[in-house]
GROMACS .gro file of C-alpha atoms in nm:
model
  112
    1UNK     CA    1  -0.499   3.354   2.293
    2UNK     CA    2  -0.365   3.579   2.033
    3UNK     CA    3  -0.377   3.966   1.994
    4UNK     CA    4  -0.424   4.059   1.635
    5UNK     CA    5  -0.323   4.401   1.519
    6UNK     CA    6  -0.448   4.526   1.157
    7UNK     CA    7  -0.346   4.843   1.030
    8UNK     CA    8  -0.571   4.902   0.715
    9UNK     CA    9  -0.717   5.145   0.469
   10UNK     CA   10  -1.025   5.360   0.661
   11UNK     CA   11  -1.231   5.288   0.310
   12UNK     CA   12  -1.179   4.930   0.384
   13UNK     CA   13  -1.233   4.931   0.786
   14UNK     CA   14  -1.651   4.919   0.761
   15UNK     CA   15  -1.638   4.648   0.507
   16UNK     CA   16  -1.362   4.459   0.717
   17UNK     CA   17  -1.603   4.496   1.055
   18UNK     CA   18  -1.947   4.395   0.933
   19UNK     CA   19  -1.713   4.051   0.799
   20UNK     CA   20  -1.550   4.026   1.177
   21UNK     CA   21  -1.914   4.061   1.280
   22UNK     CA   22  -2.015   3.794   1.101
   23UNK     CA   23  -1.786   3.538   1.265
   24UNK     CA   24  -1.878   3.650   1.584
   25UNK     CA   25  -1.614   3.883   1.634
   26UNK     CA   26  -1.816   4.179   1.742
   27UNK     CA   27  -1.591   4.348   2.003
   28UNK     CA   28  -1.243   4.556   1.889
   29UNK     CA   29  -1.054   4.795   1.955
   30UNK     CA   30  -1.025   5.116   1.697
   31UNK     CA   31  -0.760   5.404   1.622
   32UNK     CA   32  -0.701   5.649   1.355
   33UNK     CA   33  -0.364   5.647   1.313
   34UNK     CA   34  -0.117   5.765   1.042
   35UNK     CA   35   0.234   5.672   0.890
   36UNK     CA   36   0.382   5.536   0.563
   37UNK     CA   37   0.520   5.160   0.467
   38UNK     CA   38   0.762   5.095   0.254
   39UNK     CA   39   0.641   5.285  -0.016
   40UNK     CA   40   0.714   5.610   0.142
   41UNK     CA   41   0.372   5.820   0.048
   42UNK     CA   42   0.225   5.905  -0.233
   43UNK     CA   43   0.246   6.220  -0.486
   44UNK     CA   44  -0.049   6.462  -0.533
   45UNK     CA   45  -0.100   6.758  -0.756
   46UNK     CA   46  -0.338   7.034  -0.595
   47UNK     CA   47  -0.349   7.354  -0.756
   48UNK     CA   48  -0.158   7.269  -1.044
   49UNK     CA   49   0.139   7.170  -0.775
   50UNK     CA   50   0.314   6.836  -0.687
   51UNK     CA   51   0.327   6.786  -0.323
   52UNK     CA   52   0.402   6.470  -0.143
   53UNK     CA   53   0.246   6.283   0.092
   54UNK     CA   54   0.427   6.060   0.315
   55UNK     CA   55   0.222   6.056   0.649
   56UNK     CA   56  -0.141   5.874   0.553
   57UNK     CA   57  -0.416   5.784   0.737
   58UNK     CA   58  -0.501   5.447   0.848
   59UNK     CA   59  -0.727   5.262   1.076
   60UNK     CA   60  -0.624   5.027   1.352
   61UNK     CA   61  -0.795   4.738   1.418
   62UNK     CA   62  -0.689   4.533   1.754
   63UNK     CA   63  -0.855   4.250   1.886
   64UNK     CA   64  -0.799   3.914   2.091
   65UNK     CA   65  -0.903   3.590   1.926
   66UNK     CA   66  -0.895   3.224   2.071
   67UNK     CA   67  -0.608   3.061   1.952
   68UNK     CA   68  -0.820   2.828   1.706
   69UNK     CA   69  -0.982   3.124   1.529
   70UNK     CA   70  -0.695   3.314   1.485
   71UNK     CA   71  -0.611   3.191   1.085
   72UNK     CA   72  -0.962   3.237   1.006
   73UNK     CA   73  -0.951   3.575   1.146
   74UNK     CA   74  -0.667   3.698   0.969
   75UNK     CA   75  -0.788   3.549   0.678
   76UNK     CA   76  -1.084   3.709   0.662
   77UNK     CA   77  -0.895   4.056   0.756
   78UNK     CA   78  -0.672   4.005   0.497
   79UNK     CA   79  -0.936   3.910   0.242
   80UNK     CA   80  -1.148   4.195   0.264
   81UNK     CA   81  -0.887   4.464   0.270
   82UNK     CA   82  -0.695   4.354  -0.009
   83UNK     CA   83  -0.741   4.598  -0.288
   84UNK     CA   84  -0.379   4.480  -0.471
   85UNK     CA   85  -0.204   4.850  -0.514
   86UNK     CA   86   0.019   4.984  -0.207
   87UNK     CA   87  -0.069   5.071   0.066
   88UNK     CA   88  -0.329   4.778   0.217
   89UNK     CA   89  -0.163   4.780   0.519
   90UNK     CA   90  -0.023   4.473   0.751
   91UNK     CA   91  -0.160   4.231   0.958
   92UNK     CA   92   0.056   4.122   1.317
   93UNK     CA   93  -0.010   3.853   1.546
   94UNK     CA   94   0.142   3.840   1.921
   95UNK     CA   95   0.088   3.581   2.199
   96UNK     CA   96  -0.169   3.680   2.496
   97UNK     CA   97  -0.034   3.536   2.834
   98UNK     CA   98  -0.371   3.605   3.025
   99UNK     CA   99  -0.692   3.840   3.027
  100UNK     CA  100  -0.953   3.950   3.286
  101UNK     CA  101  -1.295   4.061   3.262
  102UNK     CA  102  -1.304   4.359   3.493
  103UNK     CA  103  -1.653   4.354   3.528
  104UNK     CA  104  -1.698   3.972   3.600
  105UNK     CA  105  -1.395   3.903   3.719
  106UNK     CA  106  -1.352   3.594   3.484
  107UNK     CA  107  -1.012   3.524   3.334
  108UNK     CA  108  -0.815   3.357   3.050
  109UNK     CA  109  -1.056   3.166   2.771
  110UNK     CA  110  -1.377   3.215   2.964
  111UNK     CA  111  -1.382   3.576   2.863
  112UNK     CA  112  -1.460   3.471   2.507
   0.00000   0.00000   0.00000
């Protein structure tokens, strides 16, 4: 199992669910969060005044996959969140030793 962790754009994050949806991937888990990448912020002007902004908000997407879906997954995160100018976000994978079900008890792949 693999635990896929997708920090995106909040325009993106409805367009990027209704696609998880329809692989089957209904169930995730979702924060607002903020921070900055590489590129540090961004520069407004409000009030004829330059200000910058280098804490922006993002969504986080986590969610556990079955090993053999996990490319496809991230593929199809990656695909519809891609707008091509900074600031899309990143996409990171880590290994899943085990799971449980609390309400069923059930453990490892069956809770897929």
């Amino acid at each position: 199992m693999k635990k896929i962790e997708a920090i995106v754009r909040p325009e993106r994050f409805e367009i990027i669910k209704d696609a998880l949806s329809d692989l089957g991937y209904d169930g995730m888990s979702v924060s607002e969060v903020k921070g900055h990448g590489n590129y540090k912020g961004v520069s407004e002007v409000w009030r004829g005044k330059r200000y910058r902004v280098d804490i922006l908000p993002k969504i986080k997407i986590e969610l556990v996959v079955p090993d053999k879906d996990c490319e496809k997954v991230i593929q199809t995160i990656v695909d519809e969140a891609k707008t091509g100018t900074v600031g899309d976000g990143r996409v990171f994978v880590f290994d899943v030793a085990d799971a449980h079900r609390i309400r069923t008890g059930e453990k490892g792949d069956k809770i897929f």
